[in-house]
């Protein structure tokens, strides 16, 4: 019940901001589902996802808030408790310049990874190297801060920096079908031998 009340407060706050600050476009989507299975596996599950996007002054300022989560338990009361909230803010001072200043942060609890609370945030600059309408190439750089508390109360915090090349290919003029390929390189600032490399590619139709 508390999660439902909190979700209502979040929705009310987003709608209030869109009216007070005159955002030109705003989109909201909420998905939720539940499932119960009985037999060899007794499982009760609830999932949800939210997404809110605000645009201001012809895409000069973009705010995105999204979240997803899952709560499940089986007959032995083993829980799969996972909740993630993500926020991002992009600011382009001049649309004629290929520069974007951005901030992003995520707040999560993931019981299956023994993470009671994780705060992950960063801020940096994105530079559009090439924009051919149907093909966009960009690169961004940002310092990252990670703070997490495990279920055993152990605390971890560290700094990384992120270098991210990104390729977007639009196959249709209305941009309804596109391919996004992103490479993340994220070494620790004090120990560059400890790094993450992640490459993702997704096709949206």
Coordinates of N, CA and C in Angstrom, one line a residue:
X1 N 0.8 -1.2 0.0 CA 0.0 0.0 0.0 C 0.9 1.3 0.0
X2 N 2.0 1.2 0.8 CA 2.8 2.4 0.8 C 3.4 2.7 -0.6
X3 N 3.8 1.6 -1.3 CA 4.4 1.8 -2.6 C 3.4 2.5 -3.6
X4 N 2.1 2.1 -3.5 CA 1.0 2.7 -4.3 C 0.8 4.1 -4.0
X5 N 0.8 4.5 -2.7 CA 0.7 5.9 -2.3 C 1.9 6.7 -2.8
X6 N 3.1 6.2 -2.7 CA 4.3 6.9 -3.1 C 4.2 7.1 -4.6
X7 N 3.7 6.1 -5.4 CA 3.6 6.3 -6.8 C 2.6 7.4 -7.2
X8 N 1.5 7.5 -6.4 CA 0.5 8.6 -6.7 C 1.1 9.9 -6.4
X9 N 2.0 10.0 -5.4 CA 2.6 11.3 -5.1 C 3.6 11.7 -6.2
X10 N 4.3 10.7 -6.7 CA 5.3 11.0 -7.8 C 4.5 11.5 -9.0
X11 N 3.4 10.8 -9.4 CA 2.6 11.2 -10.6 C 2.1 12.7 -10.4
X12 N 1.6 13.0 -9.2 CA 1.0 14.3 -8.9 C 2.2 15.4 -9.0
X13 N 3.3 15.0 -8.5 CA 4.5 16.0 -8.5 C 4.9 16.3 -10.0
X14 N 4.9 15.2 -10.8 CA 5.3 15.4 -12.2 C 4.3 16.3 -13.0
X15 N 3.0 16.0 -12.8 CA 2.0 16.8 -13.4 C 2.1 18.3 -13.0
X16 N 2.3 18.5 -11.7 CA 2.4 19.8 -11.1 C 3.6 20.6 -11.7
X17 N 4.7 19.9 -11.9 CA 5.9 20.6 -12.5 C 5.7 21.0 -13.9
X18 N 5.0 20.1 -14.7 CA 4.7 20.4 -16.1 C 3.8 21.6 -16.2
X19 N 2.9 21.8 -15.3 CA 2.1 23.0 -15.3 C 2.8 24.3 -14.8
X20 N 3.5 24.2 -13.8 CA 4.2 25.3 -13.2 C 5.3 25.9 -14.1
X21 N 6.1 25.0 -14.7 CA 7.3 25.5 -15.4 C 7.0 25.5 -16.9
X22 N 5.8 25.3 -17.3 CA 5.5 25.5 -18.7 C 6.2 24.6 -19.7
X23 N 6.4 23.3 -19.4 CA 7.0 22.4 -20.3 C 6.1 22.2 -21.5
X24 N 6.7 22.2 -22.7 CA 5.9 22.2 -23.9 C 5.3 20.8 -24.2
X25 N 6.0 19.8 -23.9 CA 5.6 18.4 -24.2 C 5.9 17.6 -23.0
X26 N 4.9 16.7 -22.6 CA 5.1 15.8 -21.6 C 4.4 14.5 -21.9
X27 N 5.1 13.4 -21.7 CA 4.5 12.0 -21.9 C 4.6 11.2 -20.7
X28 N 3.6 10.5 -20.4 CA 3.6 9.6 -19.2 C 3.1 8.2 -19.6
X29 N 3.8 7.2 -19.1 CA 3.4 5.8 -19.3 C 3.5 5.0 -18.1
X30 N 2.6 4.2 -17.7 CA 2.6 3.4 -16.6 C 2.1 2.0 -17.0
X31 N 3.0 1.0 -16.7 CA 2.6 -0.4 -16.9 C 2.7 -1.2 -15.6
X32 N 1.8 -2.1 -15.4 CA 1.8 -2.9 -14.2 C 1.2 -4.3 -14.5
X33 N 1.7 -5.3 -13.8 CA 1.2 -6.6 -14.0 C 1.4 -7.5 -12.8
X34 N 0.6 -8.6 -12.7 CA 0.8 -9.5 -11.6 C 0.6 -10.9 -12.2
X35 N 1.2 -11.9 -11.5 CA 1.1 -13.3 -11.9 C 1.1 -14.2 -10.7
X36 N 0.4 -15.3 -10.8 CA 0.4 -16.3 -9.8 C 0.5 -17.7 -10.5
X37 N 1.5 -18.5 -10.1 CA 1.6 -19.8 -10.7 C 1.7 -20.9 -9.6
X38 N 1.0 -22.0 -9.8 CA 1.0 -23.1 -8.9 C 1.3 -24.4 -9.6
X39 N 2.0 -25.3 -8.8 CA 2.4 -26.5 -9.4 C 3.8 -26.9 -8.8
X40 N 4.8 -27.2 -9.7 CA 6.1 -27.4 -9.2 C 6.7 -26.2 -8.6
X41 N 6.3 -25.0 -9.1 CA 6.8 -23.8 -8.5 C 5.6 -23.0 -8.1
X42 N 5.5 -22.6 -6.8 CA 4.5 -21.7 -6.3 C 5.1 -20.3 -6.3
X43 N 4.6 -19.4 -7.2 CA 5.2 -18.1 -7.3 C 4.1 -17.0 -7.3
X44 N 4.2 -16.0 -6.6 CA 3.4 -14.8 -6.6 C 4.3 -13.6 -7.0
X45 N 3.9 -12.9 -8.1 CA 4.7 -11.9 -8.6 C 4.0 -10.6 -9.0
X46 N 4.6 -9.4 -8.7 CA 4.1 -8.2 -9.1 C 5.2 -7.3 -9.8
X47 N 4.9 -6.8 -11.0 CA 5.9 -6.0 -11.7 C 5.3 -4.7 -12.1
X48 N 6.1 -3.6 -12.3 CA 5.6 -2.3 -12.7 C 6.7 -1.6 -13.4
X49 N 6.4 -0.6 -14.2 CA 7.3 0.3 -14.8 C 6.6 1.6 -15.1
X50 N 7.4 2.7 -14.9 CA 6.8 4.1 -15.1 C 7.8 4.8 -16.0
X51 N 7.3 5.7 -16.8 CA 8.2 6.6 -17.6 C 7.6 7.9 -17.8
X52 N 8.3 9.0 -17.5 CA 7.8 10.3 -17.7 C 8.8 11.2 -18.4
X53 N 8.4 11.9 -19.4 CA 9.4 12.7 -20.2 C 8.8 14.1 -20.3
X54 N 9.6 15.1 -20.0 CA 9.3 16.5 -20.1 C 10.2 17.2 -21.1
X55 N 9.7 18.0 -22.0 CA 10.5 18.8 -22.9 C 10.2 20.3 -22.8
X56 N 11.2 21.1 -22.8 CA 11.0 22.6 -22.6 C 11.8 23.4 -23.7
X57 N 11.2 24.4 -24.2 CA 11.8 25.3 -25.1 C 12.5 24.6 -26.3
X58 N 11.6 23.9 -27.1 CA 12.0 23.2 -28.3 C 13.2 22.3 -28.0
X59 N 13.0 21.4 -27.0 CA 14.0 20.4 -26.7 C 15.3 20.9 -26.1
X60 N 15.3 22.2 -25.7 CA 16.5 22.7 -25.0 C 16.8 22.1 -23.7
X61 N 15.7 21.7 -23.0 CA 15.8 21.1 -21.7 C 14.9 19.9 -21.6
X62 N 15.5 18.7 -21.3 CA 14.7 17.5 -21.3 C 14.9 16.8 -19.9
X63 N 13.8 16.4 -19.3 CA 13.8 15.7 -18.1 C 13.1 14.4 -18.3
X64 N 13.8 13.3 -17.8 CA 13.2 12.0 -17.9 C 13.3 11.3 -16.6
X65 N 12.2 10.8 -16.1 CA 12.1 10.0 -14.9 C 11.5 8.6 -15.2
X66 N 12.2 7.6 -14.9 CA 11.6 6.3 -15.2 C 12.0 5.3 -14.1
X67 N 11.2 4.3 -14.0 CA 11.4 3.3 -12.9 C 10.8 2.0 -13.3
X68 N 11.3 1.0 -12.7 CA 10.8 -0.4 -12.8 C 11.1 -1.2 -11.6
X69 N 10.3 -2.2 -11.4 CA 10.5 -3.0 -10.2 C 9.8 -4.3 -10.3
X70 N 10.1 -5.2 -9.4 CA 9.5 -6.5 -9.3 C 9.6 -7.0 -7.8
X71 N 8.4 -7.5 -7.4 CA 8.4 -8.1 -6.1 C 7.8 -9.5 -6.3
X72 N 8.5 -10.5 -5.9 CA 8.0 -11.9 -6.0 C 8.5 -12.8 -4.9
X73 N 7.7 -13.8 -4.5 CA 8.0 -14.7 -3.5 C 7.5 -16.1 -3.9
X74 N 8.2 -17.1 -3.6 CA 7.8 -18.5 -3.8 C 7.3 -19.1 -2.6
X75 N 7.0 -20.4 -2.6 CA 6.4 -21.1 -1.5 C 7.3 -21.2 -0.3
X76 N 8.6 -21.0 -0.5 CA 9.6 -21.1 0.5 C 9.9 -19.7 1.0
X77 N 9.1 -18.7 0.6 CA 9.3 -17.3 1.0 C 10.6 -16.7 0.6
X78 N 11.2 -17.2 -0.5 CA 12.4 -16.6 -1.1 C 12.0 -15.4 -1.9
X79 N 12.5 -14.2 -1.6 CA 12.0 -13.0 -2.3 C 12.9 -12.6 -3.5
X80 N 12.3 -12.1 -4.5 CA 13.0 -11.4 -5.5 C 12.5 -9.9 -5.5
X81 N 13.2 -9.1 -4.8 CA 12.8 -7.7 -4.5 C 13.7 -6.8 -5.3
X82 N 13.2 -6.1 -6.3 CA 14.1 -5.3 -7.2 C 13.3 -4.0 -7.6
X83 N 13.9 -2.9 -7.3 CA 13.3 -1.6 -7.6 C 14.4 -0.7 -8.1
X84 N 14.1 0.0 -9.2 CA 15.1 0.9 -9.8 C 14.4 2.2 -10.2
X85 N 14.9 3.4 -9.8 CA 14.4 4.7 -10.2 C 15.5 5.4 -10.9
X86 N 15.3 5.9 -12.2 CA 16.3 6.5 -13.0 C 15.8 7.9 -13.3
X87 N 16.7 8.9 -13.2 CA 16.4 10.3 -13.6 C 17.5 10.8 -14.5
X88 N 17.2 11.6 -15.5 CA 18.2 12.3 -16.3 C 17.7 13.7 -16.7
X89 N 18.7 14.6 -16.8 CA 18.4 15.9 -17.2 C 19.4 16.4 -18.3
X90 N 18.9 16.7 -19.5 CA 19.8 17.2 -20.6 C 19.5 18.7 -20.8
X91 N 20.6 19.4 -21.0 CA 20.4 20.9 -21.3 C 21.3 21.3 -22.4
X92 N 20.7 21.9 -23.4 CA 21.5 22.4 -24.6 C 21.3 23.9 -24.6
X93 N 22.4 24.6 -24.2 CA 22.3 26.1 -24.2 C 22.0 26.7 -25.5
X94 N 22.5 26.2 -26.6 CA 22.2 26.7 -27.9 C 22.0 25.5 -28.8
X95 N 20.8 25.4 -29.5 CA 20.6 24.3 -30.4 C 21.5 24.2 -31.6
X96 N 22.2 25.3 -31.9 CA 23.1 25.4 -33.0 C 24.4 24.7 -32.7
X97 N 24.7 24.5 -31.4 CA 25.9 23.9 -31.0 C 25.7 22.4 -30.7
X98 N 26.7 21.6 -31.1 CA 26.5 20.1 -30.9 C 26.9 19.6 -29.5
X99 N 26.6 20.5 -28.5 CA 27.0 20.1 -27.1 C 25.8 20.0 -26.2
X100 N 25.8 19.0 -25.3 CA 24.7 18.9 -24.4 C 25.3 18.6 -23.0
X101 N 24.9 19.3 -22.0 CA 25.3 19.1 -20.6 C 24.2 18.2 -20.0
X102 N 24.6 17.2 -19.3 CA 23.7 16.2 -18.7 C 24.0 15.8 -17.3
X103 N 22.9 15.4 -16.6 CA 23.0 14.8 -15.3 C 22.2 13.5 -15.3
X104 N 22.6 12.5 -14.7 CA 21.8 11.3 -14.5 C 22.1 10.7 -13.2
X105 N 21.1 10.0 -12.7 CA 21.2 9.3 -11.4 C 20.2 8.1 -11.3
X106 N 20.6 7.1 -10.6 CA 19.8 6.0 -10.4 C 19.8 5.6 -8.9
X107 N 18.7 5.1 -8.5 CA 18.5 4.7 -7.1 C 17.8 3.4 -7.1
X108 N 18.5 2.4 -6.5 CA 17.9 1.0 -6.6 C 18.1 0.2 -5.4
X109 N 17.3 -0.9 -5.3 CA 17.5 -1.9 -4.3 C 17.3 -3.2 -5.1
X110 N 18.3 -4.1 -5.0 CA 18.3 -5.4 -5.8 C 18.7 -6.5 -4.8
X111 N 17.7 -7.2 -4.3 CA 17.9 -8.2 -3.2 C 18.8 -9.3 -3.8
X112 N 18.5 -9.8 -5.0 CA 19.2 -10.9 -5.5 C 20.7 -10.7 -5.7
X113 N 21.2 -9.4 -5.7 CA 22.6 -9.0 -5.8 C 23.1 -8.5 -4.4
X114 N 22.2 -8.8 -3.4 CA 22.6 -8.4 -2.0 C 22.7 -6.9 -1.8
X115 N 22.1 -6.1 -2.7 CA 22.2 -4.6 -2.6 C 20.9 -4.1 -2.0
X116 N 21.1 -3.5 -0.8 CA 20.0 -2.9 0.0 C 19.7 -1.5 -0.6
X117 N 20.7 -0.8 -0.9 CA 20.5 0.6 -1.5 C 21.7 0.9 -2.3
X118 N 21.5 1.4 -3.5 CA 22.6 1.9 -4.4 C 22.2 3.3 -5.0
X119 N 23.1 4.2 -4.8 CA 23.0 5.5 -5.5 C 24.1 5.6 -6.5
X120 N 23.7 5.8 -7.8 CA 24.7 5.9 -8.9 C 24.4 7.1 -9.7
X121 N 25.3 8.1 -9.8 CA 25.0 9.3 -10.5 C 26.3 9.9 -11.1
X122 N 26.0 10.8 -12.1 CA 27.1 11.4 -12.8 C 26.6 12.6 -13.6
X123 N 27.6 13.4 -14.0 CA 27.3 14.6 -14.8 C 28.4 14.8 -15.8
X124 N 28.1 15.3 -17.0 CA 29.1 15.5 -18.0 C 28.7 16.2 -19.2
X125 N 29.4 16.0 -20.3 CA 29.2 16.7 -21.6 C 29.1 15.6 -22.7
X126 N 28.1 15.8 -23.6 CA 27.9 15.0 -24.8 C 28.2 15.9 -26.0
X127 N 29.0 15.3 -26.9 CA 29.3 16.1 -28.1 C 28.9 15.2 -29.3
X128 N 28.0 15.8 -30.2 CA 27.6 15.2 -31.4 C 28.6 15.4 -32.5
X129 N 29.3 14.3 -32.8 CA 30.4 14.4 -33.8 C 29.9 14.5 -35.2
X130 N 28.8 13.7 -35.5 CA 28.3 13.8 -36.8 C 26.8 13.6 -36.8
X131 N 26.0 14.4 -37.5 CA 24.6 14.4 -37.6 C 24.1 14.4 -39.0
X132 N 23.8 13.3 -39.6 CA 23.4 13.2 -41.0 C 21.9 12.9 -41.1
X133 N 21.1 13.3 -40.1 CA 19.7 13.1 -40.0 C 19.3 11.6 -39.8
X134 N 19.8 10.8 -40.6 CA 19.5 9.3 -40.5 C 20.6 8.6 -39.7
X135 N 21.7 9.2 -39.5 CA 22.8 8.6 -38.8 C 23.4 9.7 -37.8
X136 N 23.5 9.4 -36.5 CA 24.0 10.3 -35.5 C 25.1 9.6 -34.7
X137 N 26.3 10.2 -34.7 CA 27.4 9.7 -33.9 C 27.7 10.7 -32.8
X138 N 27.8 10.2 -31.6 CA 28.1 11.1 -30.4 C 29.1 10.4 -29.5
X139 N 29.7 11.2 -28.6 CA 30.5 10.7 -27.6 C 30.3 11.6 -26.3
X140 N 30.3 11.0 -25.2 CA 30.1 11.7 -23.9 C 31.2 11.2 -22.9
X141 N 31.5 12.1 -22.0 CA 32.4 11.9 -20.9 C 31.9 12.4 -19.6
X142 N 32.0 11.7 -18.5 CA 31.4 12.1 -17.3 C 32.1 11.4 -16.1
X143 N 32.3 12.1 -15.0 CA 32.7 11.4 -13.7 C 31.4 10.7 -13.1
X144 N 31.6 9.6 -12.5 CA 30.5 8.8 -11.9 C 30.8 8.6 -10.4
X145 N 29.8 8.6 -9.6 CA 29.9 8.3 -8.2 C 29.0 7.2 -7.8
X146 N 29.5 6.1 -7.2 CA 28.7 5.0 -6.8 C 28.8 4.8 -5.2
X147 N 27.6 4.7 -4.6 CA 27.5 4.5 -3.2 C 26.5 3.4 -3.0
X148 N 26.8 2.4 -2.3 CA 25.9 1.3 -2.0 C 26.0 0.7 -0.7
X149 N 24.9 0.2 -0.2 CA 24.8 -0.5 1.1 C 24.3 -1.9 0.9
X150 N 25.0 -2.9 1.3 CA 24.6 -4.3 1.1 C 23.7 -4.7 2.2
X151 N 23.0 -5.8 2.0 CA 22.1 -6.3 3.1 C 22.8 -6.6 4.4
X152 N 24.1 -6.9 4.3 CA 24.8 -7.2 5.6 C 25.4 -5.9 6.2
X153 N 24.9 -4.7 5.6 CA 25.2 -3.4 6.1 C 26.6 -2.9 5.7
X154 N 27.3 -3.7 4.9 CA 28.6 -3.3 4.4 C 28.4 -2.1 3.4
X155 N 29.3 -1.1 3.5 CA 29.2 0.1 2.7 C 30.3 0.2 1.7
X156 N 30.0 0.5 0.4 CA 31.0 0.7 -0.6 C 30.7 2.0 -1.3
X157 N 31.8 2.7 -1.6 CA 31.7 3.9 -2.4 C 33.0 4.1 -3.2
X158 N 32.8 4.6 -4.4 CA 34.0 4.8 -5.3 C 33.6 5.7 -6.4
X159 N 34.7 6.2 -7.1 CA 34.5 7.1 -8.2 C 35.0 6.4 -9.5
X160 N 34.3 6.6 -10.6 CA 34.8 6.2 -11.9 C 34.6 7.4 -12.9
X161 N 35.2 7.3 -14.0 CA 34.8 8.2 -15.1 C 34.3 7.3 -16.3
X162 N 33.5 7.9 -17.1 CA 32.8 7.1 -18.2 C 33.1 7.8 -19.5
X163 N 33.5 7.0 -20.5 CA 33.7 7.4 -21.8 C 32.7 6.6 -22.7
X164 N 31.8 7.3 -23.4 CA 30.7 6.5 -24.0 C 30.5 7.0 -25.5
X165 N 31.0 6.3 -26.5 CA 30.6 6.5 -27.9 C 29.2 5.9 -28.2
X166 N 28.5 6.6 -29.0 CA 27.1 6.1 -29.3 C 26.8 6.3 -30.8
X167 N 26.1 5.3 -31.4 CA 25.7 5.4 -32.8 C 24.2 5.1 -32.9
X168 N 23.5 6.0 -33.6 CA 22.1 5.9 -33.8 C 21.8 5.9 -35.3
X169 N 21.1 4.9 -35.8 CA 20.7 4.8 -37.2 C 19.2 4.8 -37.3
X170 N 18.6 5.8 -38.0 CA 17.2 5.8 -38.2 C 16.9 5.2 -39.6
X171 N 16.0 4.3 -39.7 CA 15.6 3.6 -41.0 C 14.4 4.2 -41.7
X172 N 13.6 5.0 -40.9 CA 12.4 5.6 -41.5 C 12.5 7.1 -41.2
X173 N 11.8 7.9 -42.1 CA 11.9 9.3 -41.9 C 11.2 9.8 -40.6
X174 N 10.2 9.1 -40.2 CA 9.5 9.5 -38.9 C 10.2 9.0 -37.7
X175 N 11.4 8.4 -37.9 CA 12.2 7.9 -36.8 C 11.5 6.9 -35.8
X176 N 10.6 6.1 -36.4 CA 9.9 5.1 -35.6 C 10.6 3.8 -35.6
X177 N 11.6 3.6 -36.5 CA 12.4 2.4 -36.5 C 13.9 2.8 -36.5
X178 N 14.6 2.4 -35.5 CA 16.0 2.8 -35.3 C 16.8 1.8 -34.6
X179 N 18.1 1.9 -34.8 CA 19.1 1.1 -34.1 C 20.0 1.9 -33.3
X180 N 20.3 1.5 -32.0 CA 21.1 2.2 -31.1 C 22.2 1.3 -30.7
X181 N 23.5 1.7 -30.8 CA 24.6 0.9 -30.4 C 25.5 1.8 -29.5
X182 N 25.8 1.3 -28.3 CA 26.5 2.1 -27.3 C 27.6 1.3 -26.7
X183 N 28.8 2.0 -26.5 CA 29.9 1.3 -25.8 C 30.3 2.1 -24.6
X184 N 30.3 1.5 -23.4 CA 30.7 2.1 -22.2 C 32.1 1.6 -21.7
X185 N 33.0 2.6 -21.4 CA 34.3 2.3 -20.8 C 34.4 3.1 -19.5
X186 N 34.4 2.4 -18.4 CA 34.3 3.0 -17.1 C 35.3 2.5 -16.1
X187 N 36.6 3.1 -16.1 CA 37.6 2.7 -15.1 C 37.4 3.5 -13.8
X188 N 37.9 2.9 -12.7 CA 38.0 3.6 -11.5 C 39.0 4.7 -11.6
X189 N 38.7 5.9 -11.0 CA 39.7 7.0 -11.1 C 41.0 6.7 -10.4
X190 N 41.0 6.0 -9.3 CA 42.2 5.8 -8.5 C 42.9 4.5 -8.9
X191 N 42.2 3.7 -9.7 CA 42.8 2.4 -10.1 C 42.2 2.0 -11.5
X192 N 42.9 2.4 -12.5 CA 42.4 2.3 -13.9 C 42.5 0.8 -14.3
X193 N 43.2 -0.1 -13.5 CA 43.1 -1.5 -13.9 C 41.8 -2.1 -13.5
X194 N 41.0 -1.5 -12.7 CA 39.7 -1.9 -12.4 C 38.7 -1.1 -13.2
X195 N 38.2 -1.8 -14.3 CA 37.3 -1.0 -15.2 C 36.2 -1.9 -15.7
X196 N 35.2 -1.3 -16.2 CA 34.0 -2.0 -16.8 C 34.0 -1.6 -18.3
X197 N 33.7 -2.6 -19.1 CA 33.4 -2.4 -20.5 C 32.1 -3.0 -20.9
X198 N 31.2 -2.3 -21.4 CA 29.8 -2.8 -21.8 C 29.4 -2.3 -23.2
X199 N 29.0 -3.2 -24.0 CA 28.5 -2.8 -25.3 C 27.1 -3.3 -25.5
X200 N 26.2 -2.4 -25.8 CA 24.8 -2.8 -26.0 C 24.3 -2.3 -27.4
X201 N 23.5 -3.1 -28.0 CA 22.9 -2.7 -29.3 C 21.4 -3.2 -29.3
X202 N 20.5 -2.2 -29.7 CA 19.1 -2.5 -29.6 C 18.4 -2.0 -30.8
X203 N 17.5 -2.7 -31.4 CA 16.7 -2.3 -32.5 C 15.3 -2.1 -32.0
X204 N 14.7 -0.9 -32.3 CA 13.4 -0.5 -32.0 C 12.5 -0.4 -33.2
X205 N 11.4 -1.2 -33.3 CA 10.5 -1.2 -34.4 C 9.1 -0.7 -34.0

